[in-house]
Amino acid sequence: MAQTIEQVPYPWQQDAWQNWQRYLSQRKVPHAVLVHGRSGCGIEDFTLKICCSLLCEEDNIPKPCLKCNGCRLFLSGNHPDILVIEAEQEQIKVEQVRKAIDFLKLSRHYLSHKIVLFKEVDSLNYAATNSLLK
């Protein structure tokens, strides 16, 4: 994963990445971010780098540093402040959304943000979508 994140942003993502870095430098990170694009154009890598930048403990911009404890935990897949939700049987179900909401109610383990990453958000079924919006 680290090699992939180091390559991001790809040339076609430069503008979006600069905007993200501006949010970080001004400490005006939105409470929710929707990243969308065609499959195979690096969207997942871009999203992972955004997540890593939020969990990075380094104060300097650009983020992520990929060296601090927060970055290393993220890159190893063991950061306690991120929850990744993936489709089960081609759907994200209401139980998974409830799990995400419960996760967000818990306090952070580190100085960073708490993140819920919905992979393939278009896989949310009707009940899960309603649960997320409530």
XYZ file of N, CA and C in Angstrom:
402
model
N 0.814 -1.192 0.000
C 0.000 0.000 0.000
C 0.860 1.260 0.000
N 1.986 1.260 0.711
C 2.824 2.450 0.812
C 3.335 2.890 -0.549
N 3.750 1.935 -1.375
C 4.253 2.298 -2.694
C 3.159 2.957 -3.515
N 1.956 2.465 -3.411
C 0.843 3.037 -4.160
C 0.542 4.445 -3.674
N 0.504 4.646 -2.378
C 0.195 5.965 -1.825
C 1.276 6.975 -2.184
N 2.524 6.551 -2.218
C 3.603 7.469 -2.570
C 3.454 7.985 -3.991
N 2.862 7.212 -4.876
C 2.707 7.613 -6.277
C 1.556 8.596 -6.477
N 0.658 8.661 -5.546
C -0.505 9.542 -5.643
C -0.089 10.930 -5.187
N -0.549 11.999 -5.746
C -1.584 12.043 -6.761
C -1.012 11.796 -8.151
N -1.819 11.157 -8.953
C -1.464 10.971 -10.352
C -1.664 12.312 -11.062
N -1.085 12.481 -12.232
C -1.176 13.791 -12.901
C -2.597 14.335 -13.032
N -3.564 13.486 -13.289
C -4.943 13.948 -13.463
C -5.626 14.256 -12.137
N -4.927 14.025 -11.011
C -5.500 14.298 -9.692
C -4.837 15.487 -9.005
N -3.934 16.159 -9.690
C -3.153 17.235 -9.076
C -4.029 18.350 -8.502
N -5.005 18.805 -9.265
C -5.855 19.905 -8.784
C -6.626 19.510 -7.527
N -7.201 18.324 -7.540
C -7.955 17.854 -6.371
C -7.034 17.705 -5.160
N -5.812 17.219 -5.376
C -4.878 17.046 -4.268
C -4.444 18.398 -3.698
N -4.209 19.371 -4.559
C -3.835 20.705 -4.078
C -4.972 21.321 -3.261
N -6.201 21.114 -3.708
C -7.349 21.594 -2.925
C -7.387 20.921 -1.560
N -7.134 19.617 -1.509
C -7.132 18.889 -0.243
C -6.029 19.413 0.680
N -4.852 19.653 0.140
C -3.755 20.177 0.950
C -4.098 21.565 1.499
N -4.834 22.345 0.708
C -5.253 23.669 1.179
C -6.219 23.532 2.363
N -7.155 22.593 2.281
C -8.047 22.332 3.423
C -7.237 21.989 4.671
N -6.246 21.122 4.504
C -5.430 20.711 5.650
C -4.647 21.885 6.223
N -4.034 22.680 5.361
C -3.200 23.784 5.843
C -4.034 24.849 6.552
N -5.265 25.041 6.117
C -6.147 26.022 6.748
C -6.944 25.428 7.909
N -6.742 24.132 8.152
C -7.463 23.407 9.197
C -8.984 23.539 9.022
N -9.410 23.433 7.775
C -10.833 23.512 7.437
C -11.260 22.240 6.720
N -11.016 21.127 7.364
C -11.351 19.836 6.777
C -12.855 19.614 6.919
N -13.542 19.312 5.821
C -14.982 19.067 5.914
C -15.293 17.814 6.725
N -16.498 17.754 7.264
C -16.874 16.599 8.092
C -17.112 15.351 7.253
N -17.369 15.518 5.969
C -17.579 14.372 5.077
C -17.002 14.712 3.711
N -16.445 13.708 3.064
C -15.863 13.890 1.737
C -16.345 12.744 0.856
N -16.840 13.077 -0.318
C -17.233 12.067 -1.293
C -16.232 12.123 -2.435
N -15.514 11.041 -2.634
C -14.545 10.943 -3.720
C -15.129 9.973 -4.736
N -15.291 10.432 -5.944
C -15.889 9.559 -6.958
C -15.094 9.649 -8.257
N -15.216 8.622 -9.041
C -14.541 8.571 -10.331
C -14.693 7.196 -10.930
N -14.178 7.057 -12.104
C -14.272 5.774 -12.794
C -13.306 4.770 -12.198
N -13.718 3.540 -12.232
C -12.870 2.453 -11.755
C -11.603 2.386 -12.605
N -10.476 2.184 -11.941
C -9.219 2.034 -12.654
C -8.454 3.323 -12.882
N -8.962 4.453 -12.371
C -8.256 5.719 -12.591
C -7.521 6.196 -11.340
N -7.402 5.341 -10.339
C -6.640 5.691 -9.146
C -7.459 6.297 -8.027
N -8.764 6.199 -8.099
C -9.633 6.792 -7.074
C -9.399 6.162 -5.712
N -9.271 4.846 -5.667
C -9.071 4.188 -4.370
C -7.738 4.608 -3.752
N -6.691 4.681 -4.557
C -5.389 5.127 -4.049
C -5.471 6.562 -3.543
N -6.155 7.419 -4.289
C -6.322 8.813 -3.908
C -7.068 8.915 -2.577
N -8.122 8.143 -2.437
C -8.913 8.140 -1.205
C -8.083 7.659 -0.022
N -7.281 6.628 -0.238
C -6.427 6.124 0.840
C -5.408 7.172 1.264
N -4.889 7.939 0.303
C -3.934 8.984 0.669
C -4.624 10.097 1.453
N -5.860 10.414 1.110
C -6.621 11.392 1.893
C -6.777 10.891 3.327
N -7.149 9.629 3.475
C -7.304 9.043 4.819
C -5.991 9.106 5.586
N -4.912 8.731 4.936
C -3.608 8.747 5.596
C -3.231 10.170 6.010
N -3.549 11.156 5.169
C -3.221 12.544 5.513
C -4.007 13.012 6.736
N -5.213 12.505 6.918
C -5.998 12.867 8.103
C -5.453 12.220 9.371
N -4.841 11.064 9.233
C -4.316 10.340 10.391
C -2.856 10.673 10.678
N -2.225 11.437 9.782
C -0.811 11.811 9.941
C -0.643 12.729 11.150
N 0.361 12.454 11.952
C 0.614 13.235 13.167
C 1.589 14.381 12.933
N 2.139 14.483 11.755
C 3.098 15.535 11.417
C 2.345 16.846 11.184
N 2.890 17.947 11.696
C 2.235 19.246 11.538
C 2.515 19.898 10.191
N 3.598 19.504 9.559
C 3.989 20.149 8.310
C 3.113 19.702 7.146
N 2.940 20.595 6.213
C 2.241 20.306 4.965
C 3.332 20.232 3.912
N 3.378 19.338 2.971
C 2.302 18.438 2.611
C 2.243 17.206 3.498
N 1.059 16.687 3.614
C 0.808 15.458 4.356
C 0.414 14.395 3.363
N 0.499 13.165 3.623
C 1.037 12.513 4.813
C 2.552 12.370 4.729
N 3.178 12.233 5.891
C 4.633 12.085 5.935
C 5.055 10.646 5.664
N 4.179 9.688 5.928
C 4.417 8.244 5.768
C 5.473 7.704 6.728
N 5.854 8.506 7.743
C 6.891 8.078 8.686
C 6.423 8.083 10.139
N 5.432 8.896 10.462
C 4.989 9.004 11.854
C 4.210 7.757 12.263
N 3.901 7.683 13.532
C 3.165 6.538 14.062
C 1.786 6.396 13.409
N 1.083 7.507 13.222
C -0.235 7.464 12.598
C -0.175 6.922 11.177
N 0.792 7.387 10.405
C 0.945 6.909 9.021
C 1.330 5.435 8.990
N 2.248 5.051 9.865
C 2.680 3.643 9.863
C 1.539 2.714 10.271
N 0.747 3.122 11.254
C -0.413 2.310 11.639
C -1.408 2.200 10.487
N -1.631 3.313 9.798
C -2.544 3.279 8.659
C -2.014 2.362 7.560
N -0.754 2.518 7.218
C -0.171 1.723 6.132
C -0.159 0.234 6.449
N -0.078 -0.099 7.731
C -0.095 -1.515 8.110
C -1.527 -2.054 8.213
N -2.506 -1.155 8.114
C -3.904 -1.572 8.213
C -4.379 -1.750 9.638
N -3.655 -1.152 10.600
C -3.968 -1.360 12.013
C -4.320 -0.086 12.776
N -4.643 1.000 12.091
C -4.972 2.233 12.810
C -6.361 2.087 13.427
N -6.478 2.340 14.731
C -7.773 2.133 15.400
C -8.812 3.220 15.115
N -8.417 4.311 14.458
C -9.348 5.408 14.218
C -9.923 5.414 12.803
N -9.789 4.306 12.099
C -10.400 4.190 10.774
C -11.161 2.873 10.683
N -12.333 2.961 10.110
C -13.161 1.780 9.874
C -13.482 1.744 8.387
N -13.155 0.648 7.742
C -13.425 0.484 6.315
C -14.641 -0.426 6.162
N -15.635 0.064 5.456
C -16.863 -0.689 5.209
C -16.879 -1.093 3.736
N -16.956 -2.394 3.505
C -17.025 -2.913 2.139
C -18.323 -3.686 1.964
N -18.750 -3.795 0.729
C -19.993 -4.500 0.421
C -19.884 -5.975 0.782
N -20.935 -6.482 1.399
C -21.072 -7.915 1.663
C -22.149 -8.428 0.725
N -21.830 -9.399 -0.076
C -22.778 -9.938 -1.056
C -23.314 -8.822 -1.952
N -22.400 -7.979 -2.409
C -22.675 -6.888 -3.348
C -23.526 -5.763 -2.772
N -23.694 -5.708 -1.444
C -24.458 -4.641 -0.804
C -23.782 -4.211 0.485
N -23.935 -2.943 0.802
C -23.606 -2.466 2.141
C -24.933 -2.418 2.877
N -25.010 -3.149 3.969
C -26.281 -3.347 4.669
C -26.417 -2.412 5.866
N -27.639 -2.300 6.361
C -27.948 -1.399 7.459
C -27.132 -1.741 8.706
N -26.855 -3.008 8.941
C -26.056 -3.405 10.109
C -24.646 -2.812 10.029
N -24.098 -2.743 8.828
C -22.770 -2.174 8.651
C -22.788 -0.670 8.910
N -23.844 0.002 8.488
C -23.972 1.437 8.743
C -24.120 1.689 10.239
N -24.894 0.872 10.909
C -25.037 1.022 12.369
C -23.709 0.804 13.076
N -22.929 -0.150 12.586
C -21.594 -0.386 13.143
C -20.726 0.859 12.961
N -20.824 1.501 11.798
C -20.057 2.719 11.537
C -20.485 3.848 12.466
N -21.776 3.997 12.670
C -22.283 5.045 13.561
C -21.815 4.799 14.993
N -21.872 3.561 15.443
C -21.375 3.223 16.782
C -19.878 3.497 16.897
N -19.132 3.201 15.848
C -17.688 3.457 15.821
C -17.409 4.952 15.991
N -18.186 5.780 15.320
C -17.970 7.224 15.396
C -18.327 7.800 16.763
N -19.152 7.119 17.514
C -19.519 7.584 18.857
C -18.395 7.379 19.862
N -17.477 6.474 19.562
C -16.352 6.213 20.458
C -15.333 7.337 20.358
N -14.575 7.560 21.414
C -13.552 8.600 21.364
C -12.361 8.124 20.537
N -11.583 9.086 20.066
C -10.406 8.778 19.247
C -9.322 8.155 20.111
N -8.495 7.340 19.468
C -7.351 6.763 20.166
C -6.111 7.645 20.040
N -6.021 8.377 18.954
C -4.864 9.232 18.690
C -5.339 10.661 18.492
N -4.415 11.538 18.157
C -4.741 12.954 17.991
C -5.502 13.244 16.707
N -5.585 12.286 15.846
C -6.130 12.488 14.510
C -7.655 12.455 14.485
N -8.171 12.364 13.313
C -9.612 12.273 13.086
C -10.080 10.831 13.202
N -11.383 10.654 13.272
C -11.985 9.316 13.130
C -12.528 9.256 11.712
N -12.300 8.132 11.062
C -12.670 7.999 9.655
C -13.483 6.733 9.448
N -14.571 6.873 8.710
C -15.296 5.716 8.190
C -15.195 5.814 6.676
N -14.612 4.805 6.074
C -14.432 4.768 4.625
C -15.392 3.743 4.044
N -16.363 4.233 3.295
C -17.288 3.348 2.591
C -16.721 3.106 1.199
N -16.262 1.900 0.957
C -15.812 1.564 -0.392
C -17.045 1.225 -1.209
N -17.117 1.761 -2.396
C -18.260 1.523 -3.284
C -19.564 1.936 -2.603
N -19.657 3.208 -2.291
C -20.820 3.730 -1.568
C -22.117 3.509 -2.349
N -22.018 3.324 -3.649
C -23.230 3.053 -4.425
C -23.803 1.665 -4.139
N -23.088 0.873 -3.328
C -23.581 -0.449 -2.916
C -24.478 -0.385 -1.684
N -24.668 0.810 -1.122
C -25.570 0.954 0.024
C -26.981 0.565 -0.399
N -27.595 -0.348 0.348
C -28.984 -0.668 0.020
C -29.896 0.429 0.584
N -31.178 0.343 0.281
C -32.128 1.387 0.650
C -32.163 1.632 2.160
N -32.251 0.576 2.927
C -32.315 0.705 4.390
C -31.020 1.293 4.942
N -29.892 0.894 4.385
C -28.599 1.410 4.842
C -28.467 2.896 4.529
N -28.932 3.297 3.361
C -28.897 4.715 2.991
C -29.731 5.537 3.962
N -30.916 5.081 4.259
C -31.778 5.797 5.206
C -31.151 5.861 6.588
N -30.538 4.784 7.022
C -29.892 4.751 8.333
C -28.732 5.736 8.396
N -28.007 5.853 7.312
C -26.869 6.773 7.258
C -27.331 8.224 7.290
N -28.446 8.506 6.677
C -28.949 9.879 6.604
C -29.632 10.344 7.884
N -30.021 9.429 8.752
C -30.726 9.808 9.988
C -29.808 10.410 10.996
